[in-house]
């Protein structure tokens, strides 16, 4: 097997976890699992290696976490690396994961190469953007996930400081030998001509030091010095120079006003927040120097073993601090972290400026999460379906994903023409071919509870008789009374414990559960509530449409029965054949004779002629 080697103390052996644990120490470190063919499949860190490795083979953990169960079943050997502190383990884990990319480790989706701003290690240093880091003594700032922000900063530097952009080797010997001539940049005022010694190296380097402060977030120091220079030049009546310095001051102050979001007393902190879904997590990072955000990025982590938010956040913290070369002694996080290090302080702010910073990071990560999920769902509609169903299962405390939902609604007109309607959603979408309506048979008068009881009973009695699948969720349009009536039918059929059922009351959109006197209130912007409302409204629409049709038919039938010779049966036959009174009115004698006799036909035609002439 190709196990990693280096300056650490490493053990390797064939898999026999009980024997193996005897050799694993109670020390911080990194452990690595290998499968039957020697492929590295997982890397983890631990404050206590033996306890952490043993936890994978604990029976309770083995049963609870299905993904971990798969991982454990593939382990055939392991190695471990002892380090001095938990933070060292943390950093080593991140390094090894990025190098080996094991199958069961969290996948960091961030394969972009971001640009840096470099101050070259050379006489009269040039400043420009680059994606290559060369170890030649140059100073690099970044990386910048936002290329537009980087160009904005470079434009600010260009507008504020007259620096050279040429590639000339401006050593003093070459300058003194007169090898160079000033170019157009000097003529238009963008450069002060160091190539012909029109600007001293000391003066040029003063600009460079100010720029380093700006790029490090110490813009307040630069402004303070500039203000003093403006005052000094003005006092000596050098008004032209004072005006130039004041313009420079104003430009930098405007830049600072757009960048500063907290009190400048917060000198150097890293801020992290996380937003998770079932399969993916997103982590936002803000690097703050002297009250100014100088770096920001959000990354995506694809879960592999149902990792907790704390595990994912620790991976992201290590990744960001390595990438951005952060040495901040304070890290602001949204919850307590188990990581301990005497050189780093983890803070969970409750109020004040640090709390505002955390909230800003959280806004960013939530926006990024929504944007990414929207993109996924456009490309993969099934992703949206799975996410919505998982969200509904969580919000409604269901045991199963509600892939099949049915919603009931009743309609009547002053107690007449009572009907019930059922609409069906499958995978969070209407399944109109499965919609049904019921003519109420056993209820007389306006009794909404009894109507609901009958509809629910008839619906699921038929499904059971036809061996059709039951829904995972039933929604009753109504409060406690309607819900209790529906529950009564489910109990009669013996399926009460097989199907989840809830009621939704219209007034405050509260959700009721059987046997629970207190309703559940979902956020008004909740996607779960929106789907429930869509179901309820669709059931109401479908029910009302059927109810109006039945009521209209009843009204028209009564009108037809007023015609001499047309009785109840004849009126029903006419409506059944022609579908509407309009078509009956437009029918000719031959067509009418197919349904009713000659005497009735003459009476009907006479009735419509009289009615037409009187209008």
XYZ file of C-alpha atoms in Angstrom:
615
model
C 0.000 0.000 0.000
C 1.137 3.542 -0.704
C 0.914 5.105 2.713
C 2.034 8.718 3.181
C 5.451 9.259 4.726
C 7.211 12.292 6.120
C 8.541 13.767 9.323
C 5.729 12.369 11.490
C 5.537 9.176 13.531
C 3.346 6.719 11.541
C 2.045 3.184 12.233
C 0.565 0.889 9.544
C -1.000 -2.560 9.853
C -3.660 -4.769 8.321
C -7.178 -4.173 9.545
C -8.160 -5.688 12.881
C -9.611 -2.787 14.782
C -9.491 -4.348 18.240
C -5.813 -5.131 17.871
C -5.190 -1.892 16.029
C -6.653 0.254 18.799
C -4.025 -1.027 21.216
C -1.379 0.787 19.153
C -3.328 4.023 18.692
C -2.331 6.601 21.363
C -4.485 9.084 23.255
C -2.835 11.985 21.397
C -3.887 14.545 18.814
C -3.324 13.595 15.206
C -4.681 12.577 11.811
C -5.972 9.106 10.911
C -6.331 7.594 7.433
C -8.520 4.643 6.384
C -7.735 2.343 3.442
C -9.920 -0.183 1.609
C -9.156 -3.763 0.464
C -7.041 -2.614 -2.500
C -5.079 -0.103 -0.467
C -6.907 2.988 -1.706
C -7.111 5.873 0.744
C -10.848 6.378 1.355
C -11.041 8.718 4.363
C -8.891 11.188 6.330
C -9.914 12.576 9.713
C -8.452 14.582 12.571
C -8.786 13.978 16.297
C -8.011 15.579 19.607
C -7.680 12.017 20.941
C -6.832 9.532 18.180
C -7.785 6.357 20.039
C -11.192 7.624 21.162
C -12.022 8.977 17.722
C -11.010 5.830 15.820
C -12.870 3.630 18.327
C -16.054 5.678 17.812
C -16.367 4.414 14.238
C -16.730 0.848 15.444
C -19.117 1.618 18.276
C -22.333 -0.337 17.679
C -24.630 2.628 18.296
C -22.822 4.846 15.785
C -22.664 1.973 13.305
C -26.442 1.581 13.324
C -27.457 5.220 13.373
C -25.404 6.630 10.503
C -25.995 4.711 7.267
C -23.227 6.487 5.351
C -20.700 5.862 8.114
C -21.819 2.240 8.107
C -20.816 1.964 4.443
C -17.447 3.579 5.142
C -16.708 1.273 8.090
C -17.623 -1.791 6.041
C -14.866 -0.898 3.545
C -12.041 -0.218 6.017
C -9.259 -2.812 5.848
C -6.324 -0.904 7.320
C -5.434 2.437 8.815
C -2.488 4.686 9.479
C -2.211 7.635 11.816
C 0.038 10.636 12.249
C 0.789 12.075 15.686
C 1.119 15.869 15.971
C 1.688 18.263 18.857
C -1.667 20.055 19.050
C -5.237 19.787 17.810
C -4.655 22.828 15.595
C -1.710 21.039 13.959
C -4.007 18.057 13.303
C -6.572 20.429 11.864
C -4.090 21.951 9.395
C -2.525 18.599 8.463
C -5.953 17.071 7.784
C -6.817 19.896 5.400
C -3.509 19.549 3.588
C -3.838 15.783 3.152
C -7.473 15.961 2.013
C -6.590 18.504 -0.675
C -3.662 16.343 -1.806
C -5.367 12.921 -1.859
C -9.110 13.817 -2.204
C -10.431 10.612 -0.553
C -13.799 9.252 -1.646
C -15.605 9.716 1.689
C -14.244 13.124 2.677
C -16.167 16.354 2.247
C -15.693 17.692 -1.263
C -14.566 21.309 -1.395
C -15.998 22.773 -4.597
C -13.558 25.602 -5.251
C -11.238 24.767 -8.118
C -10.795 28.338 -9.329
C -7.463 30.135 -9.363
C -8.067 33.584 -7.899
C -5.872 36.600 -8.699
C -3.517 38.391 -6.308
C -2.096 41.904 -6.239
C 1.696 41.740 -6.226
C 4.276 44.343 -5.269
C 7.374 43.128 -7.076
C 10.661 42.729 -5.264
C 12.676 45.119 -7.425
C 13.918 48.710 -7.455
C 10.972 51.066 -7.913
C 8.490 48.165 -7.492
C 5.694 47.663 -9.997
C 2.174 46.782 -8.777
C -0.117 44.572 -10.857
C -2.440 41.562 -10.712
C -1.289 37.967 -11.149
C -2.554 34.409 -10.747
C 0.930 32.972 -10.193
C 2.709 33.153 -6.856
C 6.485 33.201 -7.370
C 8.779 32.914 -4.367
C 11.110 35.767 -5.330
C 10.631 37.990 -2.304
C 7.705 39.896 -3.799
C 4.778 40.878 -1.560
C 1.399 39.321 -2.452
C -2.028 40.515 -1.297
C -5.123 38.387 -1.794
C -6.377 36.223 -3.312
C -9.385 38.211 -4.543
C -12.477 36.048 -5.272
C -14.074 39.191 -6.703
C -12.001 40.227 -9.721
C -13.993 43.461 -10.028
C -13.058 44.376 -6.454
C -9.389 43.745 -7.231
C -9.546 45.987 -10.316
C -11.342 48.628 -8.276
C -8.433 48.626 -5.792
C -5.835 48.726 -8.598
C -7.681 51.653 -10.210
C -7.675 53.449 -6.857
C -3.900 52.952 -6.564
C -3.356 54.123 -10.142
C -5.510 57.250 -9.610
C -3.804 58.062 -6.316
C -0.145 57.184 -6.828
C 1.997 57.933 -9.927
C 3.856 54.618 -10.277
C 5.811 53.189 -13.162
C 4.267 50.480 -15.380
C 7.315 49.712 -17.561
C 9.528 46.602 -17.358
C 12.828 48.481 -17.284
C 15.567 47.295 -14.931
C 15.756 50.496 -12.885
C 19.000 49.807 -11.026
C 20.910 52.913 -9.964
C 23.842 52.056 -12.245
C 21.553 51.968 -15.292
C 19.826 55.204 -14.294
C 23.124 57.031 -13.693
C 24.436 55.737 -17.028
C 21.456 57.420 -18.720
C 20.241 54.240 -20.402
C 16.553 55.228 -20.242
C 14.308 58.012 -21.448
C 10.951 59.033 -19.993
C 7.886 57.813 -21.878
C 4.327 59.067 -22.508
C 3.262 58.009 -18.983
C 5.603 60.689 -17.614
C 4.329 63.272 -20.088
C 0.675 62.779 -19.031
C 1.484 62.724 -15.300
C 0.984 59.017 -14.531
C 4.668 58.520 -13.605
C 7.292 60.821 -12.061
C 10.145 59.532 -14.228
C 12.392 57.502 -11.909
C 14.065 56.120 -15.057
C 15.830 59.506 -15.513
C 16.201 60.146 -11.768
C 13.345 62.685 -11.751
C 12.006 60.815 -8.686
C 14.155 59.433 -5.885
C 13.899 55.816 -4.740
C 13.109 57.084 -1.219
C 10.138 59.115 -2.470
C 8.886 56.190 -4.597
C 9.181 53.742 -1.693
C 7.150 56.100 0.489
C 4.273 55.546 -1.965
C 4.827 51.791 -1.786
C 4.601 51.781 2.031
C 1.327 53.697 1.884
C -0.042 51.245 -0.686
C 0.946 48.297 1.518
C -1.021 49.887 4.361
C -4.066 50.330 2.091
C -3.925 46.711 0.899
C -3.534 45.546 4.526
C -6.600 47.495 5.629
C -4.628 50.185 7.477
C -6.041 53.006 5.393
C -6.652 55.092 8.529
C -2.897 55.457 9.034
C -2.474 56.724 5.463
C -5.300 59.247 5.875
C -3.823 60.525 9.123
C -0.423 61.141 7.486
C -2.001 62.791 4.450
C -4.045 65.143 6.613
C -0.878 66.255 8.403
C 0.880 66.821 5.044
C -2.034 68.907 3.732
C -1.911 71.119 6.818
C 1.865 71.465 6.592
C 1.891 72.400 2.899
C -0.935 74.900 3.365
C 0.862 76.550 6.296
C 3.892 77.049 4.018
C 1.618 78.558 1.342
C 2.267 75.650 -1.016
C -1.350 75.663 -2.081
C -0.937 73.700 -5.313
C 0.744 70.802 -3.478
C -1.786 71.063 -0.633
C -4.623 70.798 -3.189
C -3.008 67.709 -4.811
C -2.662 66.019 -1.413
C -6.218 66.974 -0.444
C -7.565 65.378 -3.665
C -5.606 62.245 -2.816
C -7.016 62.323 0.723
C -10.606 62.711 -0.552
C -10.205 59.769 -2.949
C -8.919 57.463 -0.201
C -11.564 58.634 2.258
C -14.342 57.794 -0.230
C -12.836 54.356 -0.697
C -12.664 53.872 3.077
C -16.304 54.943 3.537
C -17.380 52.175 1.155
C -15.184 49.567 2.849
C -15.499 50.231 6.571
C -18.435 48.431 8.145
C -17.385 48.153 11.792
C -15.467 50.050 14.411
C -11.782 50.337 13.481
C -10.905 49.061 16.968
C -11.529 45.561 15.585
C -7.980 45.290 14.345
C -7.663 41.788 12.902
C -10.317 39.051 12.948
C -11.581 36.225 10.746
C -15.364 35.815 10.524
C -17.118 32.593 9.484
C -20.738 31.533 9.046
C -22.371 28.403 7.638
C -25.658 27.472 5.969
C -26.426 23.812 5.362
C -28.797 21.669 3.359
C -29.185 17.900 3.451
C -26.385 17.307 0.961
C -24.499 20.591 0.701
C -23.124 23.250 3.024
C -21.907 26.756 2.282
C -19.365 28.687 4.356
C -18.694 32.415 4.123
C -15.426 34.024 5.183
C -14.711 37.678 5.945
C -11.200 38.866 6.747
C -11.332 42.126 8.673
C -8.422 44.515 9.267
C -8.928 47.779 11.172
C -12.670 47.765 10.581
C -12.327 47.088 6.851
C -13.193 43.883 5.033
C -10.172 43.155 2.873
C -11.081 39.595 1.827
C -14.350 37.756 1.386
C -15.369 34.479 -0.203
C -18.034 31.780 0.067
C -17.312 28.138 -0.729
C -19.441 25.046 -1.179
C -18.837 21.759 0.653
C -20.484 18.568 -0.542
C -21.325 16.241 2.343
C -20.270 12.603 2.269
C -20.955 11.186 5.764
C -23.731 13.424 7.184
C -21.072 15.658 8.705
C -22.165 18.134 11.367
C -21.988 21.890 10.843
C -19.107 22.040 13.327
C -17.091 19.480 11.349
C -17.751 21.286 8.079
C -16.963 24.686 9.538
C -13.644 23.463 10.939
C -12.674 22.170 7.465
C -13.594 25.503 5.879
C -11.747 27.540 8.529
C -8.559 25.598 7.859
C -8.982 25.991 4.104
C -9.600 29.743 4.230
C -6.835 30.565 6.706
C -4.357 28.624 4.592
C -5.497 30.155 1.293
C -5.583 33.743 2.579
C -2.479 33.293 4.737
C -4.363 34.550 7.754
C -2.633 34.893 11.103
C -5.584 36.474 12.929
C -5.608 35.600 16.624
C -9.392 35.840 16.866
C -11.967 33.861 14.867
C -15.647 34.845 15.033
C -17.988 31.855 14.578
C -21.773 31.293 14.894
C -21.508 28.566 17.567
C -19.035 27.095 20.044
C -16.164 25.099 18.538
C -14.334 22.259 20.269
C -11.019 23.285 18.728
C -8.575 24.607 21.294
C -5.345 26.523 20.696
C -3.530 28.966 22.925
C -2.722 31.175 19.935
C -6.272 31.416 18.559
C -9.433 32.610 20.300
C -12.865 31.484 19.042
C -15.604 34.046 19.731
C -19.386 33.628 19.497
C -20.551 37.277 19.793
C -23.915 38.064 21.385
C -24.027 41.795 20.654
C -22.006 44.763 19.479
C -19.818 45.290 16.410
C -18.595 41.694 16.269
C -22.194 40.486 16.253
C -22.885 42.814 13.314
C -19.929 41.310 11.468
C -21.248 37.796 12.048
C -24.716 38.841 10.835
C -23.166 40.328 7.689
C -21.355 37.047 7.031
C -24.589 35.128 7.599
C -26.454 37.341 5.114
C -23.759 36.637 2.546
C -23.796 32.876 3.030
C -27.606 32.692 2.884
C -27.665 34.749 -0.310
C -24.971 32.541 -1.835
C -26.851 29.384 -0.796
C -30.113 30.617 -2.347
C -28.349 31.622 -5.553
C -26.567 28.266 -5.867
C -29.700 26.255 -5.110
C -31.642 28.273 -7.692
C -28.960 27.420 -10.262
C -29.041 23.720 -9.357
C -32.813 23.615 -9.562
C -32.891 25.179 -13.025
C -30.493 22.524 -14.293
C -31.846 19.663 -12.165
C -35.584 19.981 -11.386
C -35.440 16.781 -9.321
C -32.994 18.526 -6.979
C -35.670 21.114 -6.148
C -38.262 18.397 -5.622
C -36.058 16.439 -3.231
C -35.133 19.598 -1.336
C -38.761 20.717 -0.976
C -39.918 17.303 0.184
C -37.078 17.072 2.696
C -37.974 20.558 3.950
C -41.646 19.589 4.311
C -40.714 16.417 6.151
C -38.623 18.454 8.586
C -41.092 21.344 9.028
C -44.130 19.093 9.482
C -42.306 16.504 11.643
C -43.157 13.638 9.299
C -41.649 10.164 9.372
C -41.556 9.859 5.578
C -40.972 12.142 2.616
C -44.430 13.417 1.541
C -44.126 12.376 -2.102
C -47.889 11.726 -2.300
C -50.149 14.329 -0.641
C -53.947 14.540 -0.755
C -56.066 17.505 0.320
C -59.840 17.561 1.043
C -62.279 20.470 0.824
C -66.093 20.694 1.193
C -68.523 23.051 -0.580
C -72.278 23.714 -0.256
C -74.773 26.509 -0.905
C -76.964 27.221 2.113
C -76.922 23.514 2.852
C -77.895 22.523 -0.681
C -75.787 20.725 -3.250
C -73.047 19.573 -0.791
C -69.926 18.190 -2.483
C -66.411 17.189 -1.452
C -63.271 17.493 -3.533
C -59.843 15.918 -3.270
C -56.702 17.108 -5.057
C -53.493 15.115 -5.283
C -49.901 16.360 -5.378
C -47.083 13.979 -6.305
C -43.486 15.117 -5.844
C -44.798 18.568 -4.837
C -46.691 19.023 -8.142
C -50.413 18.713 -9.004
C -51.419 15.312 -10.376
C -54.712 16.373 -11.976
C -55.560 12.939 -13.337
C -55.906 11.806 -9.718
C -58.292 14.607 -8.668
C -61.688 13.352 -7.485
C -65.001 14.824 -6.332
C -67.818 13.272 -4.319
C -71.544 13.764 -4.314
C -72.422 13.556 -0.641
C -74.785 10.634 -0.055
C -75.264 10.127 3.672
C -75.467 13.714 4.946
C -78.505 15.984 4.890
C -78.300 19.676 5.600
C -75.206 21.855 6.185
C -73.062 19.459 8.250
C -69.431 20.093 7.258
C -67.997 17.630 9.800
C -70.156 14.724 8.644
C -69.460 15.588 4.999
C -65.705 15.446 5.652
C -66.066 12.137 7.491
C -67.959 10.608 4.566
C -65.515 11.876 1.909
C -62.413 10.628 3.730
C -64.012 7.268 4.459
C -65.119 6.707 0.852
C -61.773 7.806 -0.585
C -59.563 5.478 1.433
C -62.016 2.601 1.529
C -61.808 2.542 -2.244
C -57.979 2.807 -2.271
C -57.755 -0.112 0.128
C -60.222 -2.194 -1.894
C -58.293 -1.506 -5.103
C -54.942 -2.106 -3.385
C -53.755 1.379 -4.369
C -50.945 3.108 -2.404
C -51.932 5.442 0.419
C -50.537 8.980 0.571
C -47.796 9.927 3.017
C -49.747 13.045 4.060
C -53.426 14.037 4.171
C -54.364 17.709 4.511
C -57.818 18.722 5.697
C -59.054 22.187 4.816
C -60.458 23.194 8.177
C -59.737 23.355 11.880
C -60.022 20.891 14.730
C -63.621 19.803 13.946
C -63.001 18.792 10.344
C -59.702 17.180 11.320
C -61.376 15.096 14.043
C -64.029 13.914 11.578
C -61.348 12.821 9.097
C -59.388 11.040 11.846
C -62.555 9.158 12.821
C -62.799 7.707 9.294
C -59.118 6.733 9.241
C -59.536 4.915 12.553
C -62.623 3.110 11.251
C -60.588 1.921 8.263
C -57.641 0.934 10.483
C -55.101 3.212 8.778
C -54.854 6.065 11.286
C -51.262 5.226 12.247
C -50.219 4.548 8.653
C -50.825 8.027 7.223
C -49.908 11.455 8.594
C -52.832 13.894 8.697
C -53.044 17.618 9.508
C -55.661 20.356 9.266
C -55.121 23.940 8.074
C -57.384 26.691 9.388
C -57.816 29.642 7.012
C -57.841 32.587 9.401
C -54.259 32.497 10.686
C -52.977 29.640 8.525
C -52.384 27.542 11.631
C -51.759 23.813 11.293
C -53.465 21.327 13.605
C -52.319 17.817 14.492
C -54.623 15.102 15.888
C -54.619 15.117 19.682
C -52.596 18.337 19.948
C -54.526 21.350 21.220
C -51.816 23.806 20.200
C -51.446 24.655 16.495
C -48.182 24.831 14.577
C -47.352 28.166 12.963
C -44.954 28.145 10.039
C -43.098 31.201 8.811
C -45.309 33.099 6.362
C -42.495 32.916 3.784
C -41.941 29.204 4.335
C -41.881 27.072 1.193
C -43.655 24.325 3.153
C -46.554 26.635 3.995
C -46.660 27.842 0.392
C -47.125 24.284 -0.898
C -49.819 23.568 1.709
C -51.624 26.762 0.716
C -51.345 25.779 -2.944
C -52.914 22.402 -2.134
C -55.683 24.018 -0.084
C -56.436 26.631 -2.752
C -56.415 24.027 -5.526
C -58.814 21.801 -3.559
C -61.078 24.799 -2.976
C -60.994 25.762 -6.663
C -61.682 22.215 -7.821
C -64.473 21.774 -5.270
C -66.140 25.109 -6.059
C -66.050 24.382 -9.800
C -67.831 21.066 -9.289
C -70.233 22.588 -6.760
C -71.238 25.416 -9.147
C -71.755 22.984 -11.989
C -73.993 20.840 -9.814
C -75.861 23.862 -8.466
C -76.340 25.292 -11.979
C -77.579 21.971 -13.226
C -80.006 21.815 -10.321
C -81.256 25.339 -11.020
C -81.610 24.682 -14.745
C -83.280 21.364 -14.153
C -85.826 23.126 -11.951
C -86.402 25.681 -14.733
C -86.947 22.914 -17.307
C -89.406 21.200 -15.009
C -91.566 24.370 -15.104
C -92.276 23.697 -18.799
C -95.585 21.923 -19.337
C -95.050 18.225 -20.030
C -91.373 18.209 -18.848
C -90.938 16.323 -15.619
C -87.914 15.548 -13.446
C -86.825 12.514 -15.471
C -87.168 14.305 -18.804
C -85.191 17.294 -17.510
C -82.383 14.983 -16.353
C -82.343 13.166 -19.721
C -82.149 16.448 -21.637
C -79.250 17.783 -19.548
C -77.435 14.459 -19.729
C -77.765 14.389 -23.526
C -77.157 18.046 -24.425
C -74.884 18.947 -21.447
C -76.308 22.502 -21.108
C -79.528 24.525 -21.487
C -77.864 26.604 -24.201
C -77.449 23.519 -26.380
C -81.036 22.465 -25.604
C -82.234 25.897 -26.754
C -80.192 25.638 -29.979
C -81.379 22.079 -30.761
C -83.878 21.551 -33.608
C -87.018 19.465 -33.453
C -85.377 16.299 -34.846
C -82.590 16.461 -32.264
C -85.042 16.981 -29.386
C -87.206 14.065 -30.548
C -84.240 11.752 -29.915
C -84.675 12.410 -26.179
C -88.303 13.407 -25.548
C -91.701 12.772 -27.267
C -93.500 14.971 -29.812
C -95.800 16.725 -27.321
C -92.884 17.571 -24.995
C -90.806 18.808 -27.941
C -93.530 21.215 -29.113
C -93.998 22.506 -25.563
C -90.235 23.019 -25.147
C -89.810 24.858 -28.460
C -92.801 27.073 -27.674
C -91.345 27.919 -24.260
C -87.991 29.054 -25.659
C -89.660 31.060 -28.473
C -91.806 32.968 -25.973
C -88.811 33.557 -23.718
C -86.718 34.805 -26.647
C -89.392 37.234 -27.879
C -89.930 38.674 -24.392
C -86.216 39.524 -23.953
